[in-house]
Amino acid sequence: MLKRVFLKIAYDGTNYCGWQIQENGITVEQIINERLTELLGEKIAVIGASRTDSGVHALGNVAVFDTETRIPAEKISFALNQRLPADIRIQESREVAADFHPRHCNSRKTYEYKILNRRFAVPTERLYSHFVYMPLDVEKMKKGAEYIVGEHDFKSFCSSRSQVENTVRTIYKLEIEKEGDMIHMIICGNGFLYNMVRIIAGTLIKVGLNIYPPEHVQEIIEARDRSVAGPKAAACGLTLVGIAYD
Amino acid sequence: MLKRVFLKIAYDGTNYCGWQIQENGITVEQIINERLTELLGEKIAVIGASRTDSGVHALGNVAVFDTETRIPAEKISFALNQRLPADIRIQESREVAADFHPRHCNSRKTYEYKILNRRFAVPTERLYSHFVYMPLDVEKMKKGAEYIVGEHDFKSFCSSRSQVENTVRTIYKLEIEKEGDMIHMIICGNGFLYNMVRIIAGTLIKVGLNIYPPEHVQEIIEARDRSVAGPKAAACGLTLVGIAYD
């Protein structure tokens, strides 16, 4: 009997060309499809929730697939991890309703963006944070972040390569905390446009550098124009923390 | 005029065969010697403080070298970082007395050993922590750790490949803290035997797994026999945090 299996997936994006299958390099989706196909003896093509970019990490991306296997859904995590490379690890597997679709259901996604702000870079943090040499004013970044929270048209924070029509999204939370030399930006919303978190991070870095006053974030939102926001910050600083479904 | 320059060095040990120059692979010492020689136009051979093993990381290893350069000692960090690969970064450079020797002076070394203790491994932590699937009793590990603190003959915690004669060392501090799923073991002492921190970590993991009662750590110390202590824990969990000189 066919069942739909939900996977919570963590990966180190350093060595992958992102989530989605493409011709130019190895992707996380491709590796998971290959290993599931081997494990279950059926041709598997997962449906992923979030198409993370090249170099972006995940603690809890989500994918589903349908299978006739008699292996209990909860055991698939263990069996699949045995076959996966060390930079991809299933965190949970369970059966879900046959009509559950990870992109069509209402959800809240949480991302973390890490900025290492100190005089010299730290080698062991280089793959998981964006390094900024100049001192950042974290209080100003927090003030700038307040303008992002709420329902807004985020067209200014969407890569111009995107063809999405509706650029309105709701940000429930945007917290900035400094812990030693590391600035953690935690952002939670009902959806994110292409490169949106990285452009928000790049814009708030400009606020922290005193290039933009915090109030300028409001003007950037209102402009609905990608060219007025800051640059997108490095992919390696970004981690998809998790996706919560209603 | 000859001056002696002190370097504080951070590195990600993942891709190196440790600190010390050897024939079987690339080492951190070798890379630093090569890049310094290029930068200064003199043949440089640094004297390192700690010969970290293959795969072990550092936030603050120390090395010194003598040079006739007219580049101010404080500027060498910036110039050298331009030439170093991203997994090695000088954190500080300054002039020291001509007779300062990083291994012959009294010092306190601090290491951190990280243990990730959860059901499934986390890919982005895999290169910087030792993963333990079975639940660890951190309170018991803390009790076991108390026996390590003080001046003891640590022969049981010294790899049998070592030929050092005096195996007495003083441990000033051994703290174990849990933060989420990560157990941090911070150890500070006047010196460490070969593999000593990793064998202490491996022994305390056995305590945390309830294989050894905490009091057994005392018996292990008294035995002065490597074979009665726990196994050495993985190199990737270990970071040389820093070295303080009197």
CSV table of C-alpha atoms in Angstrom, one decimal:
chain,number,residue,atom,x,y,z
A,1,MET,CA,0.0,0.0,0.0
A,2,LEU,CA,1.3,3.4,-1.0
A,3,LYS,CA,2.3,5.7,1.9
A,4,ARG,CA,3.6,9.3,1.9
A,5,VAL,CA,6.8,9.7,4.0
A,6,PHE,CA,7.9,13.0,5.5
A,7,LEU,CA,11.7,13.7,5.8
A,8,LYS,CA,13.4,16.4,8.0
A,9,ILE,CA,16.8,16.8,6.4
A,10,ALA,CA,20.0,18.5,7.6
A,11,TYR,CA,22.9,19.2,5.4
A,12,ASP,CA,26.2,21.1,5.1
A,13,GLY,CA,25.7,22.9,1.8
A,14,THR,CA,29.4,23.6,1.2
A,15,ASN,CA,29.9,20.9,-1.3
A,16,TYR,CA,26.5,21.0,-3.1
A,17,CYS,CA,25.0,23.2,-5.8
A,18,GLY,CA,22.0,23.7,-3.6
A,19,TRP,CA,18.9,21.6,-3.1
A,20,GLN,CA,17.3,21.4,-6.5
A,21,ILE,CA,18.5,18.9,-9.2
A,22,GLN,CA,20.4,20.7,-12.0
A,23,GLU,CA,22.8,19.8,-14.7
A,24,ASN,CA,25.8,21.8,-13.5
A,25,GLY,CA,26.7,19.9,-10.3
A,26,ILE,CA,25.7,17.6,-7.5
A,27,THR,CA,22.7,18.7,-5.4
A,28,VAL,CA,21.2,17.5,-2.2
A,29,GLU,CA,17.9,16.4,-3.8
A,30,GLN,CA,19.7,14.3,-6.3
A,31,ILE,CA,21.7,12.4,-3.6
A,32,ILE,CA,18.6,11.8,-1.6
A,33,ASN,CA,16.7,10.5,-4.6
A,34,GLU,CA,19.5,8.2,-5.5
A,35,ARG,CA,20.0,6.8,-2.1
A,36,LEU,CA,16.3,6.3,-1.5
A,37,THR,CA,15.9,4.6,-4.8
A,38,GLU,CA,18.7,2.2,-3.8
A,39,LEU,CA,17.3,1.6,-0.3
A,40,LEU,CA,13.7,1.0,-1.3
A,41,GLY,CA,14.2,-0.6,-4.7
A,42,GLU,CA,11.6,1.8,-6.2
A,43,LYS,CA,12.3,4.9,-8.3
A,44,ILE,CA,11.9,7.7,-5.8
A,45,ALA,CA,11.7,11.5,-6.6
A,46,VAL,CA,11.1,13.6,-3.5
A,47,ILE,CA,9.2,16.8,-3.3
A,48,GLY,CA,11.2,19.4,-1.4
A,49,ALA,CA,9.9,22.3,0.6
A,50,SER,CA,12.8,24.8,0.1
A,51,ARG,CA,15.1,25.1,-2.8
A,52,THR,CA,18.1,26.3,-0.9
A,53,ASP,CA,20.9,27.9,-2.9
A,54,SER,CA,24.4,26.6,-3.5
A,55,GLY,CA,26.4,26.8,-0.3
A,56,VAL,CA,23.4,27.3,2.0
A,57,HIS,CA,23.0,24.9,4.9
A,58,ALA,CA,20.0,23.3,6.5
A,59,LEU,CA,19.2,21.9,9.9
A,60,GLY,CA,15.6,21.1,8.9
A,61,ASN,CA,14.6,21.2,5.3
A,62,VAL,CA,11.6,19.1,4.5
A,63,ALA,CA,10.8,16.6,1.7
A,64,VAL,CA,8.1,14.0,1.1
A,65,PHE,CA,7.9,11.0,-1.2
A,66,ASP,CA,5.5,8.1,-1.9
A,67,THR,CA,6.6,4.5,-1.4
A,68,GLU,CA,5.2,1.0,-1.3
A,69,THR,CA,7.9,-0.1,1.1
A,70,ARG,CA,7.1,-2.2,4.1
A,71,ILE,CA,9.9,-0.5,6.1
A,72,PRO,CA,8.1,1.5,8.8
A,73,ALA,CA,8.3,5.2,8.0
A,74,GLU,CA,10.1,6.0,11.3
A,75,LYS,CA,12.9,3.6,10.5
A,76,ILE,CA,13.7,5.1,7.1
A,77,SER,CA,15.8,7.8,8.7
A,78,PHE,CA,18.2,5.3,10.2
A,79,ALA,CA,18.4,3.1,7.1
A,80,LEU,CA,18.9,6.1,4.8
A,81,ASN,CA,21.5,7.7,7.0
A,82,GLN,CA,23.6,4.6,6.6
A,83,ARG,CA,23.8,5.3,2.8
A,84,LEU,CA,24.1,9.1,2.9
A,85,PRO,CA,27.4,11.0,2.8
A,86,ALA,CA,28.3,12.6,6.2
A,87,ASP,CA,27.3,16.0,5.0
A,88,ILE,CA,23.6,15.0,4.7
A,89,ARG,CA,21.7,13.5,7.7
A,90,ILE,CA,18.0,12.8,8.0
A,91,GLN,CA,16.7,14.0,11.3
A,92,GLU,CA,13.3,12.5,11.3
A,93,SER,CA,11.1,10.3,9.1
A,94,ARG,CA,7.3,9.7,9.6
A,95,GLU,CA,4.2,8.9,7.6
A,96,VAL,CA,2.0,11.9,6.7
A,97,ALA,CA,-1.4,12.2,4.9
A,98,ALA,CA,-1.3,11.3,1.2
A,99,ASP,CA,-2.3,14.9,0.3
A,100,PHE,CA,0.4,16.6,2.4
A,101,HIS,CA,2.5,18.8,0.1
A,102,PRO,CA,5.5,20.6,1.7
A,103,ARG,CA,5.1,23.7,-0.5
A,104,HIS,CA,1.3,24.0,-0.8
A,105,CYS,CA,0.6,23.9,2.9
A,106,ASN,CA,0.7,26.9,5.2
A,107,SER,CA,4.0,27.0,7.0
A,108,ARG,CA,6.5,29.1,8.9
A,109,LYS,CA,10.1,28.9,7.8
A,110,THR,CA,12.9,29.9,10.1
A,111,TYR,CA,16.3,30.9,8.8
A,112,GLU,CA,19.5,31.9,10.7
A,113,TYR,CA,22.1,34.2,9.2
A,114,LYS,CA,25.4,34.3,11.0
A,115,ILE,CA,27.9,37.2,10.7
A,116,LEU,CA,31.3,36.9,12.2
A,117,ASN,CA,32.5,40.4,13.2
A,118,ARG,CA,36.1,40.7,14.3
A,119,ARG,CA,39.5,41.9,13.3
A,120,PHE,CA,40.6,38.5,11.8
A,121,ALA,CA,38.6,35.7,10.3
A,122,VAL,CA,38.3,32.4,12.2
A,123,PRO,CA,39.1,29.3,10.0
A,124,THR,CA,36.7,27.0,11.8
A,125,GLU,CA,33.8,29.4,11.2
A,126,ARG,CA,34.6,30.3,7.6
A,127,LEU,CA,32.1,27.8,6.0
A,128,TYR,CA,29.2,28.7,8.3
A,129,SER,CA,29.3,32.5,8.6
A,130,HIS,CA,29.8,35.7,6.7
A,131,PHE,CA,32.9,37.5,7.8
A,132,VAL,CA,32.9,41.3,8.3
A,133,TYR,CA,36.1,43.0,9.3
A,134,MET,CA,34.7,46.5,10.0
A,135,PRO,CA,32.9,46.9,13.4
A,136,LEU,CA,29.1,46.6,13.1
A,137,ASP,CA,26.7,48.6,15.3
A,138,VAL,CA,24.4,45.8,16.4
A,139,GLU,CA,21.9,48.2,18.1
A,140,LYS,CA,21.4,50.0,14.8
A,141,MET,CA,21.0,46.7,13.0
A,142,LYS,CA,18.2,45.8,15.5
A,143,LYS,CA,16.5,49.1,14.8
A,144,GLY,CA,16.7,48.5,11.1
A,145,ALA,CA,15.3,45.0,11.5
A,146,GLU,CA,12.1,46.3,13.1
A,147,TYR,CA,11.0,47.7,9.8
A,148,ILE,CA,11.2,44.3,8.2
A,149,VAL,CA,8.8,42.6,10.6
A,150,GLY,CA,5.1,42.5,9.5
A,151,GLU,CA,3.4,42.0,6.1
A,152,HIS,CA,5.1,44.0,3.4
A,153,ASP,CA,5.8,43.9,-0.3
A,154,PHE,CA,9.4,42.7,-0.3
A,155,LYS,CA,10.1,43.3,-4.0
A,156,SER,CA,13.2,45.3,-3.0
A,157,PHE,CA,14.5,42.2,-1.3
A,158,CYS,CA,13.9,39.8,-4.1
A,159,SER,CA,16.6,38.9,-6.6
A,160,SER,CA,15.7,40.4,-10.0
A,161,ARG,CA,16.2,36.9,-11.6
A,162,SER,CA,13.0,35.8,-9.8
A,163,GLN,CA,9.8,35.7,-11.8
A,164,VAL,CA,7.4,35.4,-8.9
A,165,GLU,CA,4.4,37.7,-9.2
A,166,ASN,CA,3.2,38.2,-5.7
A,167,THR,CA,6.1,39.6,-3.6
A,168,VAL,CA,4.1,40.2,-0.4
A,169,ARG,CA,5.2,38.2,2.5
A,170,THR,CA,4.8,38.2,6.3
A,171,ILE,CA,7.8,38.2,8.6
A,172,TYR,CA,6.7,37.2,12.1
A,173,LYS,CA,10.1,37.7,13.8
A,174,LEU,CA,13.5,39.1,13.1
A,175,GLU,CA,15.9,38.9,16.0
A,176,ILE,CA,19.5,40.0,16.1
A,177,GLU,CA,21.7,38.8,18.9
A,178,LYS,CA,25.4,39.1,19.5
A,179,GLU,CA,27.3,36.3,21.2
A,180,GLY,CA,31.0,37.0,21.4
A,181,ASP,CA,32.1,37.9,17.9
A,182,MET,CA,29.2,36.2,16.2
A,183,ILE,CA,26.0,38.1,15.2
A,184,HIS,CA,23.0,35.8,14.9
A,185,MET,CA,20.1,37.0,12.8
A,186,ILE,CA,17.0,34.7,13.2
A,187,ILE,CA,14.1,35.4,10.8
A,188,CYS,CA,10.8,33.6,10.7
A,189,GLY,CA,8.1,34.2,8.0
A,190,ASN,CA,5.3,32.6,6.0
A,191,GLY,CA,7.5,32.5,3.0
A,192,PHE,CA,10.6,34.0,1.5
A,193,LEU,CA,11.4,35.4,-2.0
A,194,TYR,CA,14.5,34.4,-3.9
A,195,ASN,CA,17.6,35.5,-2.0
A,196,MET,CA,15.4,37.5,0.4
A,197,VAL,CA,17.2,36.5,3.6
A,198,ARG,CA,20.6,37.2,2.2
A,199,ILE,CA,19.5,40.6,0.8
A,200,ILE,CA,18.0,41.5,4.2
A,201,ALA,CA,21.3,40.4,5.8
A,202,GLY,CA,23.3,42.5,3.3
A,203,THR,CA,21.1,45.5,3.9
A,204,LEU,CA,21.3,45.2,7.7
A,205,ILE,CA,25.1,44.9,7.4
A,206,LYS,CA,25.1,48.3,5.6
A,207,VAL,CA,23.0,49.7,8.5
A,208,GLY,CA,25.5,48.2,11.0
A,209,LEU,CA,28.4,49.9,9.1
A,210,ASN,CA,26.5,53.2,9.4
A,211,ILE,CA,26.2,53.4,5.6
A,212,TYR,CA,22.4,53.4,5.9
A,213,PRO,CA,20.5,54.9,8.8
A,214,PRO,CA,18.1,52.3,10.3
A,215,GLU,CA,15.1,54.3,9.0
A,216,HIS,CA,16.4,53.8,5.5
A,217,VAL,CA,15.2,50.2,5.6
A,218,GLN,CA,11.6,51.6,5.5
A,219,GLU,CA,12.4,53.6,2.4
A,220,ILE,CA,14.0,50.5,0.8
A,221,ILE,CA,10.8,48.5,1.4
A,222,GLU,CA,8.6,51.3,-0.1
A,223,ALA,CA,10.8,51.6,-3.2
A,224,ARG,CA,9.9,48.1,-4.4
A,225,ASP,CA,13.1,48.1,-6.3
A,226,ARG,CA,15.9,45.6,-5.9
A,227,SER,CA,18.6,48.1,-6.8
A,228,VAL,CA,18.1,50.3,-3.7
A,229,ALA,CA,18.6,47.5,-1.2
A,230,GLY,CA,22.0,46.2,0.0
A,231,PRO,CA,23.9,43.4,-1.7
A,232,LYS,CA,23.1,39.8,-1.0
A,233,ALA,CA,25.4,38.5,1.8
A,234,ALA,CA,27.4,35.3,1.3
A,235,ALA,CA,25.5,32.0,1.0
A,236,CYS,CA,27.6,30.2,3.6
A,237,GLY,CA,26.2,32.4,6.4
A,238,LEU,CA,22.7,31.1,5.8
A,239,THR,CA,21.0,28.1,7.4
A,240,LEU,CA,17.4,26.9,7.0
A,241,VAL,CA,16.7,26.1,10.6
A,242,GLY,CA,13.3,24.6,10.2
A,243,ILE,CA,9.8,24.6,8.7
A,244,ALA,CA,6.7,24.4,10.9
A,245,TYR,CA,3.4,23.3,9.3
A,246,ASP,CA,0.0,24.2,10.7
B,1,MET,CA,68.5,44.1,12.9
B,2,LEU,CA,67.2,40.7,13.9
B,3,LYS,CA,63.9,40.6,15.7
B,4,ARG,CA,61.8,37.8,17.1
B,5,VAL,CA,58.2,37.8,16.0
B,6,PHE,CA,55.4,36.1,17.9
B,7,LEU,CA,52.4,34.7,16.0
B,8,LYS,CA,49.0,33.6,17.3
B,9,ILE,CA,47.6,31.2,14.8
B,10,ALA,CA,44.1,29.8,14.2
B,11,TYR,CA,43.4,27.0,11.8
B,12,ASP,CA,40.9,24.4,10.7
B,13,GLY,CA,42.8,21.2,11.0
B,14,THR,CA,40.5,19.2,8.8
B,15,ASN,CA,42.7,19.3,5.7
B,16,TYR,CA,46.1,19.1,7.5
B,17,CYS,CA,48.3,16.3,8.8
B,18,GLY,CA,48.7,18.3,12.0
B,19,TRP,CA,51.1,21.1,12.9
B,20,GLN,CA,54.5,19.6,12.6
B,21,ILE,CA,56.3,19.2,9.3
B,22,GLN,CA,56.4,15.6,8.1
B,23,GLU,CA,56.8,13.7,4.9
B,24,ASN,CA,53.4,12.1,4.6
B,25,GLY,CA,51.3,15.2,4.0
B,26,ILE,CA,50.8,18.9,4.2
B,27,THR,CA,51.1,20.5,7.7
B,28,VAL,CA,50.2,23.9,9.1
B,29,GLU,CA,53.9,24.6,10.0
B,30,GLN,CA,55.0,23.9,6.5
B,31,ILE,CA,52.4,26.3,5.0
B,32,ILE,CA,53.4,29.0,7.4
B,33,ASN,CA,57.1,28.6,6.7
B,34,GLU,CA,56.5,28.7,3.0
B,35,ARG,CA,54.3,31.8,3.0
B,36,LEU,CA,56.6,33.6,5.5
B,37,THR,CA,59.6,32.8,3.4
B,38,GLU,CA,57.8,34.2,0.3
B,39,LEU,CA,56.6,37.3,2.2
B,40,LEU,CA,59.9,38.3,3.8
B,41,GLY,CA,62.4,37.1,1.2
B,42,GLU,CA,64.3,35.2,3.9
B,43,LYS,CA,64.3,31.5,4.7
B,44,ILE,CA,62.0,31.2,7.7
B,45,ALA,CA,61.5,28.2,10.0
B,46,VAL,CA,59.1,28.9,12.8
B,47,ILE,CA,59.3,27.4,16.3
B,48,GLY,CA,55.8,26.2,17.3
B,49,ALA,CA,54.4,25.9,20.8
B,50,SER,CA,52.0,22.9,20.3
B,51,ARG,CA,52.3,20.1,17.8
B,52,THR,CA,48.6,19.5,17.3
B,53,ASP,CA,47.6,16.2,15.7
B,54,SER,CA,46.1,15.6,12.3
B,55,GLY,CA,42.5,16.9,12.2
B,56,VAL,CA,42.9,18.9,15.5
B,57,HIS,CA,41.9,22.6,15.2
B,58,ALA,CA,43.3,25.8,16.8
B,59,LEU,CA,42.1,29.2,17.7
B,60,GLY,CA,45.4,30.2,19.3
B,61,ASN,CA,48.4,28.1,18.7
B,62,VAL,CA,51.7,30.1,19.0
B,63,ALA,CA,54.9,30.2,17.0
B,64,VAL,CA,57.9,32.5,16.8
B,65,PHE,CA,60.6,33.2,14.2
B,66,ASP,CA,63.5,35.5,13.7
B,67,THR,CA,63.6,38.0,10.8
B,68,GLU,CA,65.6,41.0,9.5
B,69,THR,CA,62.5,42.4,7.9
B,70,ARG,CA,61.7,46.1,8.2
B,71,ILE,CA,58.0,45.3,8.1
B,72,PRO,CA,56.7,46.2,11.6
B,73,ALA,CA,55.9,43.0,13.6
B,74,GLU,CA,52.3,44.1,14.1
B,75,LYS,CA,51.7,44.3,10.4
B,76,ILE,CA,53.0,40.9,9.5
B,77,SER,CA,49.6,39.3,10.5
B,78,PHE,CA,47.8,41.3,7.8
B,79,ALA,CA,50.4,40.7,5.1
B,80,LEU,CA,50.7,37.0,5.9
B,81,ASN,CA,46.9,36.4,6.0
B,82,GLN,CA,46.8,37.7,2.4
B,83,ARG,CA,49.0,34.8,1.4
B,84,LEU,CA,47.6,32.1,3.6
B,85,PRO,CA,44.8,29.7,2.6
B,86,ALA,CA,41.4,30.4,4.2
B,87,ASP,CA,41.8,27.6,6.7
B,88,ILE,CA,44.8,29.3,8.4
B,89,ARG,CA,44.5,32.8,9.8
B,90,ILE,CA,47.1,34.7,11.9
B,91,GLN,CA,45.2,36.3,14.8
B,92,GLU,CA,48.1,38.5,16.1
B,93,SER,CA,51.7,39.3,15.4
B,94,ARG,CA,54.1,41.2,17.7
B,95,GLU,CA,57.7,41.5,18.6
B,96,VAL,CA,59.0,39.5,21.6
B,97,ALA,CA,62.3,39.2,23.5
B,98,ALA,CA,65.0,37.5,21.5
B,99,ASP,CA,65.1,34.7,24.1
B,100,PHE,CA,61.4,34.0,24.2
B,101,HIS,CA,60.8,30.3,23.4
B,102,PRO,CA,57.2,29.1,23.1
B,103,ARG,CA,57.9,25.6,24.5
B,104,HIS,CA,60.5,26.5,27.1
B,105,CYS,CA,58.6,29.2,28.9
B,106,ASN,CA,56.0,28.5,31.6
B,107,SER,CA,52.6,28.5,30.1
B,108,ARG,CA,49.0,27.5,30.6
B,109,LYS,CA,47.4,25.8,27.6
B,110,THR,CA,43.6,25.7,27.2
B,111,TYR,CA,41.9,23.1,25.0
B,112,GLU,CA,38.2,22.6,24.2
B,113,TYR,CA,36.7,19.2,23.4
B,114,LYS,CA,33.2,19.2,21.9
B,115,ILE,CA,30.9,16.3,22.0
B,116,LEU,CA,27.6,16.4,20.1
B,117,ASN,CA,25.1,14.2,21.9
B,118,ARG,CA,21.8,13.6,20.1
B,119,ARG,CA,19.9,11.0,18.1
B,120,PHE,CA,21.2,12.1,14.7
B,121,ALA,CA,24.4,13.7,13.7
B,122,VAL,CA,24.4,17.3,12.4
B,123,PRO,CA,26.3,17.8,9.2
B,124,THR,CA,27.5,21.3,9.9
B,125,GLU,CA,29.0,20.2,13.2
B,126,ARG,CA,30.6,17.0,11.9
B,127,LEU,CA,34.1,18.5,11.4
B,128,TYR,CA,34.3,20.2,14.8
B,129,SER,CA,32.8,17.8,17.3
B,130,HIS,CA,32.8,14.1,18.3
B,131,PHE,CA,29.3,12.6,17.8
B,132,VAL,CA,27.8,10.3,20.4
B,133,TYR,CA,24.4,8.8,19.8
B,134,MET,CA,23.8,7.2,23.2
B,135,PRO,CA,22.6,9.7,25.9
B,136,LEU,CA,25.4,10.9,28.1
B,137,ASP,CA,24.9,11.7,31.8
B,138,VAL,CA,26.6,15.1,32.0
B,139,GLU,CA,26.4,15.3,35.8
B,140,LYS,CA,28.4,12.0,36.1
B,141,MET,CA,30.9,13.4,33.6
B,142,LYS,CA,31.4,16.5,35.8
B,143,LYS,CA,32.0,14.2,38.9
B,144,GLY,CA,34.5,12.2,37.0
B,145,ALA,CA,36.2,15.4,35.8
B,146,GLU,CA,36.9,16.5,39.4
B,147,TYR,CA,39.5,13.7,39.8
B,148,ILE,CA,41.5,15.0,36.8
B,149,VAL,CA,42.0,18.5,38.3
B,150,GLY,CA,45.3,19.0,40.2
B,151,GLU,CA,48.8,17.7,39.9
B,152,HIS,CA,48.9,14.1,39.0
B,153,ASP,CA,51.0,11.5,37.1
B,154,PHE,CA,48.9,11.2,33.9
B,155,LYS,CA,50.7,8.2,32.5
B,156,SER,CA,47.3,6.4,32.0
B,157,PHE,CA,46.3,9.3,29.8
B,158,CYS,CA,49.4,9.3,27.6
B,159,SER,CA,49.5,7.5,24.3
B,160,SER,CA,51.9,4.6,24.6
B,161,ARG,CA,53.7,5.8,21.5
B,162,SER,CA,55.0,8.7,23.6
B,163,GLN,CA,58.6,8.5,24.9
B,164,VAL,CA,58.3,11.4,27.4
B,165,GLU,CA,59.9,10.5,30.8
B,166,ASN,CA,58.1,12.8,33.2
B,167,THR,CA,54.3,12.2,33.0
B,168,VAL,CA,53.4,14.5,35.9
B,169,ARG,CA,51.2,17.5,34.8
B,170,THR,CA,49.0,20.0,36.6
B,171,ILE,CA,45.4,20.6,35.4
B,172,TYR,CA,44.1,23.9,36.7
B,173,LYS,CA,40.6,23.6,35.4
B,174,LEU,CA,38.3,21.0,33.8
B,175,GLU,CA,34.8,22.3,33.1
B,176,ILE,CA,32.0,20.5,31.4
B,177,GLU,CA,29.0,22.5,30.2
B,178,LYS,CA,26.0,21.4,28.1
B,179,GLU,CA,24.5,23.9,25.7
B,180,GLY,CA,21.6,22.4,23.8
B,181,ASP,CA,22.9,19.1,22.3
B,182,MET,CA,26.6,20.1,22.6
B,183,ILE,CA,28.8,19.2,25.5
B,184,HIS,CA,31.8,21.5,25.9
B,185,MET,CA,34.8,20.3,27.9
B,186,ILE,CA,37.2,23.1,28.7
B,187,ILE,CA,40.6,22.0,30.1
B,188,CYS,CA,43.5,24.2,31.2
B,189,GLY,CA,46.8,22.9,32.4
B,190,ASN,CA,50.6,23.6,32.5
B,191,GLY,CA,51.2,21.0,29.8
B,192,PHE,CA,49.6,18.0,28.2
B,193,LEU,CA,51.0,14.6,27.3
B,194,TYR,CA,50.6,13.0,23.8
B,195,ASN,CA,46.8,12.5,23.1
B,196,MET,CA,46.1,13.4,26.8
B,197,VAL,CA,43.0,15.6,26.2
B,198,ARG,CA,41.5,13.1,23.7
B,199,ILE,CA,42.0,10.2,26.2
B,200,ILE,CA,40.5,12.2,29.0
B,201,ALA,CA,37.5,13.0,26.7
B,202,GLY,CA,37.2,9.3,25.8
B,203,THR,CA,37.3,8.3,29.4
B,204,LEU,CA,34.7,10.8,30.5
B,205,ILE,CA,32.5,9.7,27.7
B,206,LYS,CA,32.6,6.2,29.2
B,207,VAL,CA,31.7,7.8,32.5
B,208,GLY,CA,28.8,9.6,30.8
B,209,LEU,CA,27.6,6.3,29.3
B,210,ASN,CA,27.6,4.7,32.8
B,211,ILE,CA,30.3,2.2,31.7
B,212,TYR,CA,32.6,3.6,34.4
B,213,PRO,CA,31.4,5.1,37.7
B,214,PRO,CA,32.9,8.6,38.2
B,215,GLU,CA,35.2,7.3,41.0
B,216,HIS,CA,36.8,5.0,38.5
B,217,VAL,CA,38.7,8.0,37.1
B,218,GLN,CA,40.7,8.1,40.3
B,219,GLU,CA,41.6,4.4,39.9
B,220,ILE,CA,42.6,5.0,36.3
B,221,ILE,CA,45.0,7.8,37.4
B,222,GLU,CA,46.5,5.6,40.1
B,223,ALA,CA,47.1,2.7,37.7
B,224,ARG,CA,49.6,4.6,35.6
B,225,ASP,CA,48.7,2.3,32.7
B,226,ARG,CA,47.3,3.5,29.4
B,227,SER,CA,45.4,0.3,28.9
B,228,VAL,CA,43.0,1.0,31.7
B,229,ALA,CA,41.8,4.4,30.5
B,230,GLY,CA,39.1,4.9,27.8
B,231,PRO,CA,39.9,5.2,24.1
B,232,LYS,CA,41.1,8.5,22.6
B,233,ALA,CA,38.1,10.4,21.3
B,234,ALA,CA,38.1,11.7,17.7
B,235,ALA,CA,40.6,14.4,16.7
B,236,CYS,CA,38.0,16.6,15.1
B,237,GLY,CA,36.4,17.4,18.5
B,238,LEU,CA,39.6,19.0,19.8
B,239,THR,CA,40.5,22.7,19.5
B,240,LEU,CA,43.6,24.3,21.0
B,241,VAL,CA,41.9,27.5,22.4
B,242,GLY,CA,45.0,29.4,23.5
B,243,ILE,CA,48.3,29.5,25.3
B,244,ALA,CA,49.0,32.1,28.1
B,245,TYR,CA,52.6,32.8,29.0
B,246,ASP,CA,53.6,34.2,32.4
